[in-house]
Coordinates of C-alpha atoms in Angstrom, one line a residue:
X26 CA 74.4 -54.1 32.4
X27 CA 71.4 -53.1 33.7
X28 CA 73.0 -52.0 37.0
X29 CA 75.6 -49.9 35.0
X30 CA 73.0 -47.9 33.2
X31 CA 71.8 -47.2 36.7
X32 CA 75.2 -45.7 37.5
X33 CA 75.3 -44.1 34.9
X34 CA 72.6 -41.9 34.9
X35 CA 73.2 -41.2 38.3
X36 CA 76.5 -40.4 37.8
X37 CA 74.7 -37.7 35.0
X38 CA 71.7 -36.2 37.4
X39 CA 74.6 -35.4 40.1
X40 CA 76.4 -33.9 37.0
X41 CA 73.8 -31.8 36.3
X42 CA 74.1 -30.4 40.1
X43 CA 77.5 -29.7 40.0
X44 CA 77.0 -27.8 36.7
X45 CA 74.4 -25.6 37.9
X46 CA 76.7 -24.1 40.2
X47 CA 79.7 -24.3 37.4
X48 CA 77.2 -21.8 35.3
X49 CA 77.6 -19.0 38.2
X50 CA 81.5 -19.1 38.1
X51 CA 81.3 -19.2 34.0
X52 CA 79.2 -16.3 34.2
X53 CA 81.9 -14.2 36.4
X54 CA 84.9 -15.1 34.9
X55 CA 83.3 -14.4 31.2
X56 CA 83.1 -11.0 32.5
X57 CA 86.2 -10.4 34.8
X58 CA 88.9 -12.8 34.1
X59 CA 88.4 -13.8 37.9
X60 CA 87.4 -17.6 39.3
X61 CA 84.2 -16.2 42.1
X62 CA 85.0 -17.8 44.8
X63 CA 81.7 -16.8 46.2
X64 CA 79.2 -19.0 44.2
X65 CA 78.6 -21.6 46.3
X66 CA 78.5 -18.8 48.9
X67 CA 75.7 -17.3 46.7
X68 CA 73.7 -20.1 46.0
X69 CA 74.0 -21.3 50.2
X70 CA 72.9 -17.7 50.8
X71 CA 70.2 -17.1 48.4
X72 CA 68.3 -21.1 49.7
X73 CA 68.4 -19.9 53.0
X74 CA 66.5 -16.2 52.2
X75 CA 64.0 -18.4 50.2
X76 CA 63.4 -20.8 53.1
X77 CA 63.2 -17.9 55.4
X78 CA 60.5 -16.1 53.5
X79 CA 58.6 -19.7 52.3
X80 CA 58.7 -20.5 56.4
X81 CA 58.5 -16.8 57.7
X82 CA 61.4 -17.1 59.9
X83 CA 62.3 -14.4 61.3
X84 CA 65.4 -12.8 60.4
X85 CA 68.1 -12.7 63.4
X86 CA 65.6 -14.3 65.9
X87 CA 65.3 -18.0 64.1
X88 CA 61.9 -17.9 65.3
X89 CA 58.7 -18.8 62.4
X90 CA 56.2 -16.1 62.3
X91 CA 53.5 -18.1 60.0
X92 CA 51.7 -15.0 59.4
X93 CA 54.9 -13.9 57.7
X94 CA 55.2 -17.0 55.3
X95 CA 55.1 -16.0 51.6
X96 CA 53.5 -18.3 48.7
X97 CA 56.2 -19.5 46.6
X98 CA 56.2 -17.2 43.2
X99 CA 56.7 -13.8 45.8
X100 CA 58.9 -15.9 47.7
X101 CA 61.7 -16.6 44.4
X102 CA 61.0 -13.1 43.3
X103 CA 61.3 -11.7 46.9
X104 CA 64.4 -13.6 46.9
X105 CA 65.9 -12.5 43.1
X106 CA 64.9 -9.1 44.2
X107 CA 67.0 -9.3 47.2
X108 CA 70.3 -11.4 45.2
X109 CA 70.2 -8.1 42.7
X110 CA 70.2 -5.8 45.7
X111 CA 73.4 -7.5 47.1
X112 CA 74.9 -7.4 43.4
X113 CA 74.1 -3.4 43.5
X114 CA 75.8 -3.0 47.0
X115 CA 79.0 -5.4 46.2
X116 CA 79.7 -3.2 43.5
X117 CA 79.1 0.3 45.2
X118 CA 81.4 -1.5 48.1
X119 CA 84.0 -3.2 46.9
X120 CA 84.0 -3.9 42.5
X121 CA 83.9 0.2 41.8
X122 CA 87.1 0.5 43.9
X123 CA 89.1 -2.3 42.1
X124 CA 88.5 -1.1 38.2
X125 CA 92.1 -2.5 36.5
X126 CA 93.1 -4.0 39.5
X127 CA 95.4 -7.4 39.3
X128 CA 92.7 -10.4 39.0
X129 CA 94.2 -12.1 42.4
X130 CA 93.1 -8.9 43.9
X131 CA 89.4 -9.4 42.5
X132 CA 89.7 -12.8 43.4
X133 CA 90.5 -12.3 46.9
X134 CA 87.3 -9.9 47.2
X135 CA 85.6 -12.6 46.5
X136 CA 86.9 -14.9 49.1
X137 CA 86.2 -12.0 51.2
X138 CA 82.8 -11.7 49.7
X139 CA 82.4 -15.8 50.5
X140 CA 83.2 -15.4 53.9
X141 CA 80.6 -12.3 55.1
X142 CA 77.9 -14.4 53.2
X143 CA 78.5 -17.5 54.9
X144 CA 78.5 -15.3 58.4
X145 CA 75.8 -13.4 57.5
X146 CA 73.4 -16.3 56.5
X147 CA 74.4 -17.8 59.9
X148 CA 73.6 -15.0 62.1
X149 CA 70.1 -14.0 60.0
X150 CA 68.7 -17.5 59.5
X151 CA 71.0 -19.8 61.4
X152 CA 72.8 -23.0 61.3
X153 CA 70.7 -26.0 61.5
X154 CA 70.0 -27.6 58.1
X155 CA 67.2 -26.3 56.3
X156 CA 64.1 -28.2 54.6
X157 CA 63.1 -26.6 51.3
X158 CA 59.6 -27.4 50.0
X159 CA 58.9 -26.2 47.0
X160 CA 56.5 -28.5 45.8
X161 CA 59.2 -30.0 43.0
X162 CA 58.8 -33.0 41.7
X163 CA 59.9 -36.3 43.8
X164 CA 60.5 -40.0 44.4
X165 CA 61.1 -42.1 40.9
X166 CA 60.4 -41.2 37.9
X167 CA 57.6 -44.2 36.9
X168 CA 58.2 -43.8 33.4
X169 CA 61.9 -45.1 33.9
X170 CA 60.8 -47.9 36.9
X171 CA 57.9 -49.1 34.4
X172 CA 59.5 -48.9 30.9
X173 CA 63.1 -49.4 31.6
X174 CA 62.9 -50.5 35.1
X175 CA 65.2 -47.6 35.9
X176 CA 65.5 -46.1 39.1
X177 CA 65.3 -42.0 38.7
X178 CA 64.7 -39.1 40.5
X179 CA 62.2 -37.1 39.4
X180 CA 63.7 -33.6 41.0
X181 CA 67.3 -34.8 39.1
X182 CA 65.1 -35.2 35.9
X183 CA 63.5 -31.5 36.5
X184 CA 66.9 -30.5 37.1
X185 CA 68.6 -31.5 34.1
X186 CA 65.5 -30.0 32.4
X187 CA 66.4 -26.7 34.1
X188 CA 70.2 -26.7 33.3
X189 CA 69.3 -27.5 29.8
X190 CA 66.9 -24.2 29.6
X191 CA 69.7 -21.8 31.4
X192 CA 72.3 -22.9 29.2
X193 CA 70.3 -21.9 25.7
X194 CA 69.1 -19.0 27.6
X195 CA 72.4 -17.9 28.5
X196 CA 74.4 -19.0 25.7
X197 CA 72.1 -16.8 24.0
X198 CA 72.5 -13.4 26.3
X199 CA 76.5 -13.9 25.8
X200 CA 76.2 -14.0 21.8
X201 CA 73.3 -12.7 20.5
X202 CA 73.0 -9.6 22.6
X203 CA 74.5 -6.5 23.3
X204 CA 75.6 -6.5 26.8
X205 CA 76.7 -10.3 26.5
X206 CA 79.3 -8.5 24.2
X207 CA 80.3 -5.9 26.5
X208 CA 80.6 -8.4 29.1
X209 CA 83.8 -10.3 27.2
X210 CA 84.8 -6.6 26.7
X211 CA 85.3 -6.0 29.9
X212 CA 86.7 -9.5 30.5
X213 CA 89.3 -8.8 28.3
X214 CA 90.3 -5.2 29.1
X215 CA 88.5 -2.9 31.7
X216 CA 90.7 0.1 30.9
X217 CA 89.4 -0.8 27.1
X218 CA 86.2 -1.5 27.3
X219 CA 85.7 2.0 29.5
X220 CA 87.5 3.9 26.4
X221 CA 84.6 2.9 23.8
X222 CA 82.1 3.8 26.4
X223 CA 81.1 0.6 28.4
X224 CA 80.0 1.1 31.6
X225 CA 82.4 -0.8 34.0
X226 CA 80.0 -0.3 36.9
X227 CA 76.7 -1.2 35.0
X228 CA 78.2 -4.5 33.5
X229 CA 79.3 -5.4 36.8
X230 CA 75.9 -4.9 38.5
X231 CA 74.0 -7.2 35.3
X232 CA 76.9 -10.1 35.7
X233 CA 76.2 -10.4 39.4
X234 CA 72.5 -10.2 39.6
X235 CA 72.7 -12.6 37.1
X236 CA 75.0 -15.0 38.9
X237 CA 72.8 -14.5 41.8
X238 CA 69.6 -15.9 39.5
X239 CA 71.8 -18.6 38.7
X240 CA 73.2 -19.4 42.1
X241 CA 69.4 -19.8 43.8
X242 CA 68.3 -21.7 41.2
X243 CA 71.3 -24.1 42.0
X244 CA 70.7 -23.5 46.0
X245 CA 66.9 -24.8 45.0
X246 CA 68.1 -28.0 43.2
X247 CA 70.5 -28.8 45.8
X248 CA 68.2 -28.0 48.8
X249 CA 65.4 -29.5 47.1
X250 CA 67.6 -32.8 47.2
X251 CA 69.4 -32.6 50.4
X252 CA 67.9 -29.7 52.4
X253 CA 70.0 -26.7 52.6
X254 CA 73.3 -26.5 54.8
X255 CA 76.3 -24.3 55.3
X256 CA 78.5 -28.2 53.2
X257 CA 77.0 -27.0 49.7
X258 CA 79.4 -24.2 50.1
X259 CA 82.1 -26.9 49.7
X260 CA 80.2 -29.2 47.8
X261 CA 80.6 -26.1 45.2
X262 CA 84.2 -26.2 45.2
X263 CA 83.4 -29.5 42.9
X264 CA 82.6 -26.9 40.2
X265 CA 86.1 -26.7 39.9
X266 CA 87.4 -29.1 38.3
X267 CA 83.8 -29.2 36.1
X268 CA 85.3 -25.7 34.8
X269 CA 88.9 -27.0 34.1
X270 CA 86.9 -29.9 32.0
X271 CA 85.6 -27.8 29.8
X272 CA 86.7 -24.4 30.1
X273 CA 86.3 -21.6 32.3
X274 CA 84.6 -19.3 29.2
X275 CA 82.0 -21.9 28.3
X276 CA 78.2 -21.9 29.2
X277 CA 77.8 -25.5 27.1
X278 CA 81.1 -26.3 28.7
X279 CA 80.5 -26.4 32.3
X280 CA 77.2 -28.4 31.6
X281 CA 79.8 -31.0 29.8
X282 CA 82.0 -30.9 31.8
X283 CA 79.8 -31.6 34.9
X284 CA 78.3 -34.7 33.6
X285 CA 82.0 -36.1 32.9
X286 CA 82.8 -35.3 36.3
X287 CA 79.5 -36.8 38.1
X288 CA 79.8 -40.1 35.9
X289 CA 83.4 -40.3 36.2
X290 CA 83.6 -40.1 39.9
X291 CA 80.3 -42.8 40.0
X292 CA 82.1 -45.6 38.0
X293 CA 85.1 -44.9 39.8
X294 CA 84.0 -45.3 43.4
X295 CA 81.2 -48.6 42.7
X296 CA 84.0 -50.2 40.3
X297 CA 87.3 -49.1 41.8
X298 CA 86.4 -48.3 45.0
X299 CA 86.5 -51.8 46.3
X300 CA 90.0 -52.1 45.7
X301 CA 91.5 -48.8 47.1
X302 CA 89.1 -48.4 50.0
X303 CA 86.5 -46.6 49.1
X304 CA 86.1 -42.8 49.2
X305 CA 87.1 -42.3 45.6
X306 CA 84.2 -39.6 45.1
X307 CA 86.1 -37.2 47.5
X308 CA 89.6 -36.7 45.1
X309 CA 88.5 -38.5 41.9
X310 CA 87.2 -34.9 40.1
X311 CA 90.7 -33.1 41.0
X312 CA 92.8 -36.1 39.8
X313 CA 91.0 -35.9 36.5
X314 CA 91.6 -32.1 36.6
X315 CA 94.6 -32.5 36.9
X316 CA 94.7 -34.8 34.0
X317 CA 93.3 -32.0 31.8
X318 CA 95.7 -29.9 32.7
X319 CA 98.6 -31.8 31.7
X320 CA 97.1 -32.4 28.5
X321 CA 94.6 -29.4 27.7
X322 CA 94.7 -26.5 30.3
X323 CA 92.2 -24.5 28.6
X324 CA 89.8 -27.1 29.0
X325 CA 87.3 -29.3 26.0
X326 CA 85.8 -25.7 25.2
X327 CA 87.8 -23.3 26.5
X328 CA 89.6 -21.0 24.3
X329 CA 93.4 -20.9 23.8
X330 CA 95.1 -17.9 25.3
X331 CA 97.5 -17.1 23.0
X332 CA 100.1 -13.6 24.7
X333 CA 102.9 -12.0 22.3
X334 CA 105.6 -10.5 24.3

């Protein structure tokens, strides 16, 4: 039993990881109608710009400059400065020529989008897997190995903590505030939303400086845990089938739906993997995915689109 608990919660800390990325895609779609491919482009991007300016790498040349290092609170707001600025250029670029445009076409700006960022981080900080030190909390928690004799990670702990203060925080923005009610405006209707005076450009600009908040706090977590390297852009295609879980319009959802998914797939692969070979981690999230779609394609708190034709 006790070993189970174990699973358990570790099945819920990597949850948690996958659901800080799931936040970034809620946050587009909520205000497009369009899956961003991008976000785990965002959140690779934004960890390596932190470790560059925490280190003092220099950009293009891969070479540290220590006189150039930056103390942690300018490096994050160094970095969120610079995740706004590429929000403000993506939309000058690309977002102001595609107002009504057919989603797939959004969504293949994004895969465009994905693809320069993952190029551009290589060529201005390079390849090589990337320590980031941010003085977060590690090792066990002793609380748990004392009291419960629980192994758990401190920084999974911290990071749990965090998802739990961006979901109020966002949940909050969305319903409680004016331009969280623009945003599902615009979701729903650009040509709309632009006739009772929202600006389509301005909205766009908020929704993806925010996303980029949200994607390097998720690039921290997960380079905090396993150093920061060009995989977490695929590890953040596991935020796919957290969305389909609970629904691509919910902030509370994707937090759900990524602690199903990370304590699904943990049962699964230490008490099913021994019969099937092992590796059930890798497909077990799409399989249950799929599942949901069979069965509830707008996800545990997704809402029903209803069309009349």
């Amino acid at each position: 039993m006790l070993f189970f608990v174990e699973v358990v919660i570790s099945g819920l800390t990597a949850g948690v990881m996958y659901a800080l990325v799931a936040l970034g895609f809620v946050l587009i779609f909520k205000a497009s109608g369009v899956f961003n491919f991008a976000q785990g482009v965002l959140a690779l991007f934004a960890g390596l710009t932190l470790h560059g300016l925490l280190t003092g790498t220099v950009p293009f040349v891969h070479t540290v400059n220590p006189a150039w290092a930056m103390p942690a609170w300018l490096a994050i707001l160094t970095t969120i400065a610079i995740m706004i600025l590429l929000a403000i250029v993506w939309e000058r670029l690309v977002l102001a020529n595609l107002v009504n445009q057919e989603h797939i076409i959004l969504f293949m700006a994004t895969l465009g989008l994905a693809y320069v960022l993952e190029g551009a981080g290589d060529i201005i900080w390079g390849s090589d897997v990337k320590v980031l030190d941010l003085g977060l909390p590690q090792g066990a928690s002793d609380y748990f190995l004392d009291t419960f004799n629980l192994y758990v990670e401190k920084l999974e702990l911290f990071a749990a903590a965090t998802a739990g203060v961006l979901v109020v925080v966002l949940a909050l923005f969305f319903n409680k505030t004016r331009i969280g009610r623009a945003l599902r405006a615009v979701a729903d209707d650009h040509q709309a939303a632009l006739s009772v005076g929202i600006s389509l450009r301005t909205i766009w600009v908020i929704v993806w400086s925010v996303a980029g908040i949200v994607a390097l706090v998720a690039g921290i977590m997960w380079g905090a845990k396993s150093g920061i390297q060009f995989s977490l852009s695929l590890i953040a295609l596991k935020a796919l089938p957290v969305l389909i879980l609970g629904g691509f319009t919910s902030i509370p959802g994707a937090i759900v739906g990524g602690l199903i998914i990370g304590v699904g797939e943990k049962i699964a692969e230490v008490y099913m993997g021994p019969y099937v070979g092992g590796a059930i981690e890798n497909w077990f999230a799409y399989m249950l995915a799929l599942v949901f779609l069979l069965f509830r394609p707008q996800g545990l708190f997704g809402e029903k689109i209803i069309e009349r034709v």
